[in-house]
C-alpha positions as a printed NumPy array, in Angstrom:
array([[  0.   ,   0.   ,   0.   ],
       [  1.376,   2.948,  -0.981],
       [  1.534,   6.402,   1.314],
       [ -0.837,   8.055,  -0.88 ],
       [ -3.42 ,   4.995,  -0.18 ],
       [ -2.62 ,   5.086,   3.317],
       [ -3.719,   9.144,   3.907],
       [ -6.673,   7.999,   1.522],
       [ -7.939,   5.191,   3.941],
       [ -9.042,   8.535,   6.629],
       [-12.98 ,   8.644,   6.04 ],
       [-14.543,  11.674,   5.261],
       [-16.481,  11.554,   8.407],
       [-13.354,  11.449,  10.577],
       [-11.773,  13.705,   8.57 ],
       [-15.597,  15.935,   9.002],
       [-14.522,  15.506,  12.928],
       [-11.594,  16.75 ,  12.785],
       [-12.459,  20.21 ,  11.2  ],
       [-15.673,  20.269,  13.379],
       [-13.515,  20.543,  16.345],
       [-11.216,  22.688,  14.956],
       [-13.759,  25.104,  14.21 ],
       [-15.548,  24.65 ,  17.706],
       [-11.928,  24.929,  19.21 ],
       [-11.317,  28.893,  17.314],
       [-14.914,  29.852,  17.738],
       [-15.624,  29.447,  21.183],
       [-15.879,  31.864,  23.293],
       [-12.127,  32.003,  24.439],
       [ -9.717,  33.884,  22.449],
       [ -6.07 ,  32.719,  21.395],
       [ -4.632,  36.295,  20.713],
       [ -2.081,  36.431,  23.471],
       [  0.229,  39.038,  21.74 ],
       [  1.549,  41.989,  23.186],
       [ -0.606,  44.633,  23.696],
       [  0.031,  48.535,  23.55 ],
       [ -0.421,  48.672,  27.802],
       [  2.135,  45.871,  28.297],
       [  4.863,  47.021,  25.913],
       [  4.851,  50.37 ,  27.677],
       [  7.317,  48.895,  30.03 ],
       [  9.565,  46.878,  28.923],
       [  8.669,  42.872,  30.296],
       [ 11.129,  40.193,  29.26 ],
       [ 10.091,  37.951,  31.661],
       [  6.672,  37.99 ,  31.234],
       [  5.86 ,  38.611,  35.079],
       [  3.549,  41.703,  34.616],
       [  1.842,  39.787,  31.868],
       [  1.213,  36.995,  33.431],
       [ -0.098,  38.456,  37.081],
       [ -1.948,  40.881,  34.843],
       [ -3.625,  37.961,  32.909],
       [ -4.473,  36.092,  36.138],
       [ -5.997,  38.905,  37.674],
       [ -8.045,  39.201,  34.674],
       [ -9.177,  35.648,  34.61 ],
       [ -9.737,  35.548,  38.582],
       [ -7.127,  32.72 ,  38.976],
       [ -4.415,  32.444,  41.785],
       [ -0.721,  32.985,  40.119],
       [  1.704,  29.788,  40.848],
       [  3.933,  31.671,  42.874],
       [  6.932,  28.95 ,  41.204],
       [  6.131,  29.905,  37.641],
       [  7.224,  33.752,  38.806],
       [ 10.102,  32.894,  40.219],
       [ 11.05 ,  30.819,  37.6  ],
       [ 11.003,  32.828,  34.471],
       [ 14.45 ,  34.252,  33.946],
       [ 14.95 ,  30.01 ,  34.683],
       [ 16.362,  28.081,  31.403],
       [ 14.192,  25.597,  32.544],
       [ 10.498,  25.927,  34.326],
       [  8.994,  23.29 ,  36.048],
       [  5.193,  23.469,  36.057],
       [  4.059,  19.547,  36.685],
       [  1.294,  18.391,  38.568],
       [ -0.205,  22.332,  39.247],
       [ -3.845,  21.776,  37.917],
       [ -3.268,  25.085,  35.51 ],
       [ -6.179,  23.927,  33.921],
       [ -7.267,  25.824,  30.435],
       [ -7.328,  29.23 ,  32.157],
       [ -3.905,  29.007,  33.962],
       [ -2.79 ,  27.698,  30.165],
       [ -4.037,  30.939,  28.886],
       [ -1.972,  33.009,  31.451],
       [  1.115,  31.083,  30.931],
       [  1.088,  31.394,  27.721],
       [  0.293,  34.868,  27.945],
       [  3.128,  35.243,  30.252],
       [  6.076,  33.572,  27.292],
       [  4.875,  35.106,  24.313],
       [  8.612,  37.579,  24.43 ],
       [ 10.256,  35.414,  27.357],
       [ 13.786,  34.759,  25.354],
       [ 14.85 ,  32.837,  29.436],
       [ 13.309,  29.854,  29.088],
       [ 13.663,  26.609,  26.533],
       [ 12.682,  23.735,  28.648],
       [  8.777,  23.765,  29.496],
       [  7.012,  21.081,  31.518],
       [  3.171,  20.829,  31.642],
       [  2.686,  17.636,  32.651],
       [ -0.754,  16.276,  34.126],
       [ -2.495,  19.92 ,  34.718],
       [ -5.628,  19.116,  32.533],
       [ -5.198,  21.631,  30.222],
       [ -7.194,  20.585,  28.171],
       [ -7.956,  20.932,  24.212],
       [ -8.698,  24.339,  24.606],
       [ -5.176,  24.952,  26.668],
       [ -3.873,  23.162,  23.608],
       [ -4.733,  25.667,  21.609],
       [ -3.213,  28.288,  24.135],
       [  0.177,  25.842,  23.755],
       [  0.109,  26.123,  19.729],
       [ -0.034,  29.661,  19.627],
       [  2.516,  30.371,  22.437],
       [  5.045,  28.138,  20.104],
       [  4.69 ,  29.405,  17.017],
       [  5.407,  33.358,  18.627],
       [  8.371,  32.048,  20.718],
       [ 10.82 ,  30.069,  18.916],
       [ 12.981,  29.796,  22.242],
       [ 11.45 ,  26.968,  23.237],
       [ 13.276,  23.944,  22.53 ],
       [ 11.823,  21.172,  24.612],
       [  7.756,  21.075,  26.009],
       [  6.327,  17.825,  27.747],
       [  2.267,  18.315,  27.81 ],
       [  1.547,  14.684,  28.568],
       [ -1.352,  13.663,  30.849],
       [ -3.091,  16.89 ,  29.369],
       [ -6.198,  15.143,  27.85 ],
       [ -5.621,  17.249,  24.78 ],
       [ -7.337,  15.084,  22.543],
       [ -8.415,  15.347,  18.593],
       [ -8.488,  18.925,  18.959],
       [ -5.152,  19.35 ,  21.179],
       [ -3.687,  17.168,  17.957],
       [ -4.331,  19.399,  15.685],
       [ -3.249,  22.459,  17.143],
       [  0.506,  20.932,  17.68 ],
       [  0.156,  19.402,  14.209],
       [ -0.056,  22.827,  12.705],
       [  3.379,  23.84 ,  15.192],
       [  4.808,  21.068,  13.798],
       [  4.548,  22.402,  10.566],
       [  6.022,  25.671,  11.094],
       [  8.029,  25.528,  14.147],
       [ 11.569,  23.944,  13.884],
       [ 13.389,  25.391,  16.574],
       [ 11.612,  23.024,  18.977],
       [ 13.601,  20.049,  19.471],
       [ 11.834,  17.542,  22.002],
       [  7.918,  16.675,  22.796],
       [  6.382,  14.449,  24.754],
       [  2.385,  14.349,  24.166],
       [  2.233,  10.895,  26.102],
       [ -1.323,  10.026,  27.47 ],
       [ -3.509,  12.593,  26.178],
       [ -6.378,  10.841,  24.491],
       [ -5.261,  10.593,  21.056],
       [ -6.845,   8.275,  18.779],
       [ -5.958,   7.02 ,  14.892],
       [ -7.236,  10.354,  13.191],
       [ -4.589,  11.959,  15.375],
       [ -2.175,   9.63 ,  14.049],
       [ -2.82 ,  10.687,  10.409],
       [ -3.187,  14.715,  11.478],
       [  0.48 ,  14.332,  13.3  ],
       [  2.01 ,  12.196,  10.779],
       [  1.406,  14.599,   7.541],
       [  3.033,  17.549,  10.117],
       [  6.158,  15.018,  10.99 ],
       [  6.597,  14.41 ,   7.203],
       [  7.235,  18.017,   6.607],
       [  9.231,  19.01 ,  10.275],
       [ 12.96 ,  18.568,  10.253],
       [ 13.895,  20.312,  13.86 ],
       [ 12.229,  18.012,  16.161],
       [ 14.895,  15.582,  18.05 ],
       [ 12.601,  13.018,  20.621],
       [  8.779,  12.547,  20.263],
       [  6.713,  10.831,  23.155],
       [  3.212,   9.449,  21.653],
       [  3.361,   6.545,  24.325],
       [ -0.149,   5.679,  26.21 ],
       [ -2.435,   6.952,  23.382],
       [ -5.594,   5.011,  21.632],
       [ -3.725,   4.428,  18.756],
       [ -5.286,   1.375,  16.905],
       [ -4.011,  -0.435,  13.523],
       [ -4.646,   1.808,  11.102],
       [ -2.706,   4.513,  13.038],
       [  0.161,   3.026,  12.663],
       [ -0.135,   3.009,   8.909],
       [ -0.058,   6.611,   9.346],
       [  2.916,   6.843,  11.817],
       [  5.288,   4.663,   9.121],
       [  5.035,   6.952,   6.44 ],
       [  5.991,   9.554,   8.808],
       [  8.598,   7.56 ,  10.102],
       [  9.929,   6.894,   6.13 ],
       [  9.39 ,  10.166,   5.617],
       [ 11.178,  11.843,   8.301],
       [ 15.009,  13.101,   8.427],
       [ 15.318,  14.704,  11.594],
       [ 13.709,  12.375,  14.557],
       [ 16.285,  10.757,  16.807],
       [ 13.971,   9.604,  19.51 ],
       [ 10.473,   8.275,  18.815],
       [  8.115,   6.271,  21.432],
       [  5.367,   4.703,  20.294],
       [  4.953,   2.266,  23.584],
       [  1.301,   1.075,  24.92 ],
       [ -0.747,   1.935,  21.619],
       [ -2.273,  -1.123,  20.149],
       [ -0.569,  -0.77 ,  17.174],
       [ -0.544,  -4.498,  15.628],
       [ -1.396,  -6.395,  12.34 ],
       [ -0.714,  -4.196,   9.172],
       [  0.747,  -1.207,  12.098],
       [  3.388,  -3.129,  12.949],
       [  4.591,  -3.903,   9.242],
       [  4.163,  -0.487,   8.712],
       [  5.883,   0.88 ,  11.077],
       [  8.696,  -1.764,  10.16 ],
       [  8.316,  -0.617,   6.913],
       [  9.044,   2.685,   7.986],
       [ 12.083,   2.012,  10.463],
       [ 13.662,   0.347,   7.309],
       [ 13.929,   3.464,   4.843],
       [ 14.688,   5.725,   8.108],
       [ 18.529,   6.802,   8.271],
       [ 17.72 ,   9.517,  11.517],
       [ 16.344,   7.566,  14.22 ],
       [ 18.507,   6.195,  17.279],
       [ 16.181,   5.109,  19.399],
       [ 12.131,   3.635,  18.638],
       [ 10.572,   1.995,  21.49 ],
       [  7.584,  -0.491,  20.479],
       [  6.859,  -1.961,  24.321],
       [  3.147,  -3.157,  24.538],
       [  1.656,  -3.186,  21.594],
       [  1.11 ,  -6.528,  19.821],
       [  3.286,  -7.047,  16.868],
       [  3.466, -10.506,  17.217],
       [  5.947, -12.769,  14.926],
       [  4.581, -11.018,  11.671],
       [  5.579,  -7.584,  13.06 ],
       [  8.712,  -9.531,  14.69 ],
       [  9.337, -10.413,  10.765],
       [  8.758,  -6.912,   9.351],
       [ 11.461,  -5.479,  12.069],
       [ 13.477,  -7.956,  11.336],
       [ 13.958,  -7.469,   7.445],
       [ 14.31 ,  -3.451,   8.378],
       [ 17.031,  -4.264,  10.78 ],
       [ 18.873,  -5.83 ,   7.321],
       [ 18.597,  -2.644,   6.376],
       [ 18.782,  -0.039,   8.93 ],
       [ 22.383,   1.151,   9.939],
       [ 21.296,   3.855,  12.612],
       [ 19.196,   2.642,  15.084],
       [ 20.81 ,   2.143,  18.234],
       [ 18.418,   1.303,  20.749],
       [ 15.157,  -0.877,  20.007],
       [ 12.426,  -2.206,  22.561],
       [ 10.158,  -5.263,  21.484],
       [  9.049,  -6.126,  24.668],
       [  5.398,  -7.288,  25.745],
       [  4.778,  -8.076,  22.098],
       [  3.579, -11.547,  21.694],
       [  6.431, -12.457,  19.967],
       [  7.274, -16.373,  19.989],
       [ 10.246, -18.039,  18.821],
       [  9.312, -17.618,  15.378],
       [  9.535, -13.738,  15.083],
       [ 11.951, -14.168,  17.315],
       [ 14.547, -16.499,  15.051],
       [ 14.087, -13.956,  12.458],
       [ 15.052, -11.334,  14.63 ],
       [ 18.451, -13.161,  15.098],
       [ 18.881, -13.409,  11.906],
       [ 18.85 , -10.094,  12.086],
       [ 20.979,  -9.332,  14.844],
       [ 23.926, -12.112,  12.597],
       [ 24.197,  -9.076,  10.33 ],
       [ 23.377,  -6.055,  12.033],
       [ 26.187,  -3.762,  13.331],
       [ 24.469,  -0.498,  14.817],
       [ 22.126,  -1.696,  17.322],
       [ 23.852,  -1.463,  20.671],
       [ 20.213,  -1.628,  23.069],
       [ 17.626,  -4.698,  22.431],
       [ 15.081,  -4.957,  24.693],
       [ 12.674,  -8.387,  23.899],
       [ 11.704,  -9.406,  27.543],
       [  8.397, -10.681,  28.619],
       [  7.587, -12.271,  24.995],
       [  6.807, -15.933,  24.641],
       [ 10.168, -16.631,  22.847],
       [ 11.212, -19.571,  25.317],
       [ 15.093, -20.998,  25.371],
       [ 15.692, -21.572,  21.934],
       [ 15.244, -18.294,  21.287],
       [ 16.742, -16.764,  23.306],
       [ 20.104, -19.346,  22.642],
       [ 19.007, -17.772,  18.974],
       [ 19.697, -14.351,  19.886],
       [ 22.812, -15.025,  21.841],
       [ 24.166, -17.231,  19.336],
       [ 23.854, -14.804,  16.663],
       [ 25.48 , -11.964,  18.454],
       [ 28.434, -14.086,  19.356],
       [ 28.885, -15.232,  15.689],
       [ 28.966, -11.004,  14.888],
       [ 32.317, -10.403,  15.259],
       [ 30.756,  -6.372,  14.695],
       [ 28.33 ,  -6.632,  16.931],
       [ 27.192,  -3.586,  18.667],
       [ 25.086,  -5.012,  21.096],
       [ 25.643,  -4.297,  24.477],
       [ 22.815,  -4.757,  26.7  ],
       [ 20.486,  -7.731,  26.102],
       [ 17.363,  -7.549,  27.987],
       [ 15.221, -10.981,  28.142],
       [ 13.553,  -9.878,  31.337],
       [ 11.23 , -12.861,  31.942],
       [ 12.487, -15.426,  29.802],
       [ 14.81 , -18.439,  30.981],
       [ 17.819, -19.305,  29.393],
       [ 19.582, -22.979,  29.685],
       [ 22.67 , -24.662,  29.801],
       [ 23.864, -24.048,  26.253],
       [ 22.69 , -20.316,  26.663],
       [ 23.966, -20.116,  29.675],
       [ 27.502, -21.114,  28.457],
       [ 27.523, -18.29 ,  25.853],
       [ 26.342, -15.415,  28.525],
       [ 29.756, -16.871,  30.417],
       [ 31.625, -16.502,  27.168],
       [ 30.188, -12.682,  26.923],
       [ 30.728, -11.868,  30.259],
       [ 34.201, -13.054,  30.081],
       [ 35.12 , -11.443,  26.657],
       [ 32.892,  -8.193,  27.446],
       [ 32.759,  -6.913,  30.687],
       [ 30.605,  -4.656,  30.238],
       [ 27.801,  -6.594,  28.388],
       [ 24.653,  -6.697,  30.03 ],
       [ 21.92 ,  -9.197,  29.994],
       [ 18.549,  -9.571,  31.732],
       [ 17.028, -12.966,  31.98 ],
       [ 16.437, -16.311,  34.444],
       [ 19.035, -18.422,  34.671],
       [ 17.446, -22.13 ,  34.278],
       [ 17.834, -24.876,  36.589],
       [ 19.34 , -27.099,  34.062],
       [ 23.046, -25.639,  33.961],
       [ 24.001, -26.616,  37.494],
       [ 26.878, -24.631,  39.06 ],
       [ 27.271, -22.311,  36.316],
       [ 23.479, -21.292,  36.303],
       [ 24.434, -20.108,  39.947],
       [ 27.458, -18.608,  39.137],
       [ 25.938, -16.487,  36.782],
       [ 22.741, -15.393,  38.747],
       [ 25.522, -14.52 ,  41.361],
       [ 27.604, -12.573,  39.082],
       [ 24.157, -11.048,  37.612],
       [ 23.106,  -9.99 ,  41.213],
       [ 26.296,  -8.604,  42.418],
       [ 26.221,  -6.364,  39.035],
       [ 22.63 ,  -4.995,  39.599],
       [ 22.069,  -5.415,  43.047],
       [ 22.681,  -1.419,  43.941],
       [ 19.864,  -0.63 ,  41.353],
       [ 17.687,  -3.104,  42.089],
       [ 17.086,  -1.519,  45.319],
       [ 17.229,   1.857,  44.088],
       [ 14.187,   4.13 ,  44.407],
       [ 14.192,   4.357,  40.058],
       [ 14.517,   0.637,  39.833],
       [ 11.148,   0.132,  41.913],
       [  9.328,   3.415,  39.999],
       [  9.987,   1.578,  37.169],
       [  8.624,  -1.697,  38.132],
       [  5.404,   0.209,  39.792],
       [  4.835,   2.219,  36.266],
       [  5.147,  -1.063,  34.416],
       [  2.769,  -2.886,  36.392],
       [  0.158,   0.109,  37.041],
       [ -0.055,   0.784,  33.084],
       [ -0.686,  -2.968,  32.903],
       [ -3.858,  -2.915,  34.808],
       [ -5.147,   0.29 ,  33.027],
       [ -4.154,   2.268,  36.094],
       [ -2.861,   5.462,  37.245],
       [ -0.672,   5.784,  40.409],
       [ -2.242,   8.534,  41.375],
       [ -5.621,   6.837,  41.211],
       [ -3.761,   4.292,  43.806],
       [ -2.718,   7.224,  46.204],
       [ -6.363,   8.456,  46.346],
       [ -7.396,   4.568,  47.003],
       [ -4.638,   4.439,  49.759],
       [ -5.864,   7.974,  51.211],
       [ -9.32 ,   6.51 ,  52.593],
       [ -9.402,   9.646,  54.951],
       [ -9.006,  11.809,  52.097],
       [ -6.379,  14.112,  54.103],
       [ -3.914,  14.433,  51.445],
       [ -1.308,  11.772,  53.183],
       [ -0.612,   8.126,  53.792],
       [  1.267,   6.638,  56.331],
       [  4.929,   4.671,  55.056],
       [  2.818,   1.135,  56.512],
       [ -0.356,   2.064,  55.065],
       [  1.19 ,   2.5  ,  51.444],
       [  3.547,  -0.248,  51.649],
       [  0.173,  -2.801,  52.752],
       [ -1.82 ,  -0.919,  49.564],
       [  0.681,  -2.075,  47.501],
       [  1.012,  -5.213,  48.902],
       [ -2.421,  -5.621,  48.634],
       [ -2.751,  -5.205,  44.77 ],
       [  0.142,  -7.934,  44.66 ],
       [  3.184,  -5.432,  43.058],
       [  5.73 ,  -7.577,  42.171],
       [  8.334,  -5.77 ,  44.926],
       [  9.824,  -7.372,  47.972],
       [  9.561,  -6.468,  51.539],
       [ 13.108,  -4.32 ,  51.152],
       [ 12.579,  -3.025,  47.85 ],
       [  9.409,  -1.256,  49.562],
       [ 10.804,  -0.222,  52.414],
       [ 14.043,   1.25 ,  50.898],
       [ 11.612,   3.229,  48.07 ],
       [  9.316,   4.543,  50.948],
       [ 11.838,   5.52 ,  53.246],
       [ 13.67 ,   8.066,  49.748],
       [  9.667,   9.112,  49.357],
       [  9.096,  10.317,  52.563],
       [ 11.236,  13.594,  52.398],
       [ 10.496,  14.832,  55.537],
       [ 11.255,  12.247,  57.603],
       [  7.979,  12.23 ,  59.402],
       [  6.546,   8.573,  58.643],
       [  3.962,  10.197,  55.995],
       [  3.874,  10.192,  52.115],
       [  1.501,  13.79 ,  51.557],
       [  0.148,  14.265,  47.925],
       [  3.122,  16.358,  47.15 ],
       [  6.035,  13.499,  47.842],
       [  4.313,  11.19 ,  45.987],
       [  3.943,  12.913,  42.674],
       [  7.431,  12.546,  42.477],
       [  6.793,   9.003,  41.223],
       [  5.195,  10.587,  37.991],
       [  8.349,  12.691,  37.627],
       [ 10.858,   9.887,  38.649],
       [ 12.451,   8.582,  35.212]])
């Protein structure tokens, strides 16, 4: 199918939608003008402040006394605040000249579609602005298009993450025609959207198309079937990307194929994460197939797939027969490895130090199954107690139950006061069975409480959402 049938396949109702709420979006009853007015520009305001407190005051919302002090700031943290569309408006208001800051973070304040809009225009004034993470905004079909059309004329910004905001396969298409014509933008973060096959028809074009991506996550989308080939399709033509992480989805061993075949191909991608994919040891021989030829790829992540011991042997068999090989960390998290594996992960380990790999050592190789879980915990036993390690672990398992962990602290908080005890949160996550141990809870609880005063308030616990 080629790129022009793929832009044909949106329906003229969706694509009816989409202007509907573009229209509704300009011609409501908020305005988007947030240029400088004669008043303001009789003193000069590089900052923005007397904007912005003028803007509040007009809007009869309380100024975030951190965004103030913040604005001759490079960088200005504004997570987790609730800004909501109006607090959007006065930021935004507040930026239009600000030549301070180029790092912007909006995440989960339920901004909103109309915010969006607030977001678009402040972008395509101030060109300053190099990297803006509006996840968790709810932006939706509307929210899309207004960064599609930033996209499209705005290449000074270099990084944006627009993870978990609603956006569905017309989005896909609407972002996708503005990526095929942006060449500025460095790391895009579409993970957690409602992405569904067809999108990702969309997305490989734009992925084909593109010359300037380096970063590009497409995790937890439900991109599958004739997405994933796409998308392969895509990565294969592509000679910009480093890093494209696919966790979650459901390519299964067609997809496995189609990545496979681009991998004979591709001599720039770096990093690459199939994991959670329904892959078996099908997709998963032709992905070390793959991996006998390929010399860029120095990060494979293919954990939690059903590719059982002979494919995984596959994989480390073909990377030992690459005398190029780039690879450098393995990760099979999940899947167990035997004797004759087992013997070549020695052989790595002895030859490269630094190699890493992330699986179960079977029962079947005796001694040197030990020896290796021993050497395996010794290397990763600091961060498997670290407070990222378990944040990681909690994210992965929350997203897998359609969860938020914030909807978890407001289960835990039955009082509704704000703050949990250390015991109580520890037992709440015990009780929903988190794969953690007793220490690896006690050692993250004990970083989270800040204070020191045995409670985890609202505040300390957001810092899971900002924990990478």
């Amino acid at each position: 199918m080629s790129a022009t049938d793929v832009n044909n396949k949106l329906s003229e109702s969706e694509e009816s939608d989409v202007i509907s709420e573009e229209k509704e979006l300009q011609g409501s009853e908020y305005e988007t003008d947030i240029e400088i007015d004669d008043e303001c520009t009789e003193k000069f305001d590089p900052s923005g402040k007397t904007r912005y407190l003028k803007k509040c005051d007009e809007l009869g919302i309380v100024p975030v006394s951190s965004f103030v002090s913040n604005l001759k700031n490079v960088s200005c943290d504004l997570r987790h605040n609730n800004l909501g569309p109006k607090g959007m408006h006065a930021v935004a208001r507040a930026l239009i000249q600000n030549n301070y800051i180029a790092e912007l973070l909006l995440c989960d304040n339920a901004i909103q579609p109309e915010g969006s809009a607030y977001v678009a225009k402040l972008l395509l004034e101030n060109f300053n602005i190099t990297k803006i993470d509006i996840s968790e905004n709810e932006i939706g079909s509307a929210g899309a298009h207004s960064i599609a059309r930033v996209l499209k004329e705005n290449n000074s910004l270099q990084s944006l993450n627009l993870s978990e905001n609603l956006l569905k396969r017309k989005d896909a298409n609407i972002l996708a025609e503005a990526l095929k014509r942006n060449s500025g933008l460095r790391h895009l973060d579409l993970s957690c959207n409602k992405f569904s096959e067809e999108a990702g028809l969309y997305l490989g074009t734009a992925i084909d198309m593109n010359t300037g991506l380096k970063t590009l996550d497409l995790s937890w989308n439900h991109l599958r079937g004739r997405s994933a080939i796409a998308i392969a399709k895509g990565l294969e033509n592509n000679y910009s990307l480093h890093t494209l992480l696919l966790a979650w989805n459901g390519f299964g061993d067609n997809g496995a194929c189609a990545v496979a075949k681009a991998l004979l191909e591709n001599n720039t991608l770096k990093e690459l994460d199939l994991s959670n994919n329904r892959i078996t040891k099908k997709g998963c021989l032709a992905l070390a197939d793959a991996l006998n030829i390929n010399t860029s790829l120095k990060i494979f992540r293919i954990g939690k797939n059903q590719i059982e011991g002979d494919g995984a042997h596959a994989l480390l068999t073909a990377i030992n027969s690459n005398a190029d090989t780039g690879i450098e960390v393995l990760d099979m998290d999940g899947v167990v490895i035997e004797q004759q594996a087992q013997t070549l992960v020695r052989k790595f380990l002895t030859s490269k130090p630094q190699f890493d790999i992330s699986c179960v050592f079977g029962k079947s190789g005796g001694q040197l199954g030990q020896d290796l879980e021993a050497t395996y915990n010794r290397r990763h036993k600091q961060s498997k107690y670290s407070a990222e390690y378990t944040v990681h672990i909690l994210k992965e398992y929350v997203k897998s139950k359609n969860l938020r962990l914030i909807d978890l602290f407001n289960q835990f908080d039955k009082d509704k006061s704000q703050s949990v005890s250390r015991e109580e949160l520890k037992r709440g996550f015990q009780s929903i069975h988190v794969p953690l141990s007793d220490k690896q809870l006690d050692n993250f609880l004990h970083e989270m409480d800040t204070d020191g005063d045995g409670e985890i308030n609202y505040s300390e616990f957001t810092w899971i959402n900002d924990a990478s």
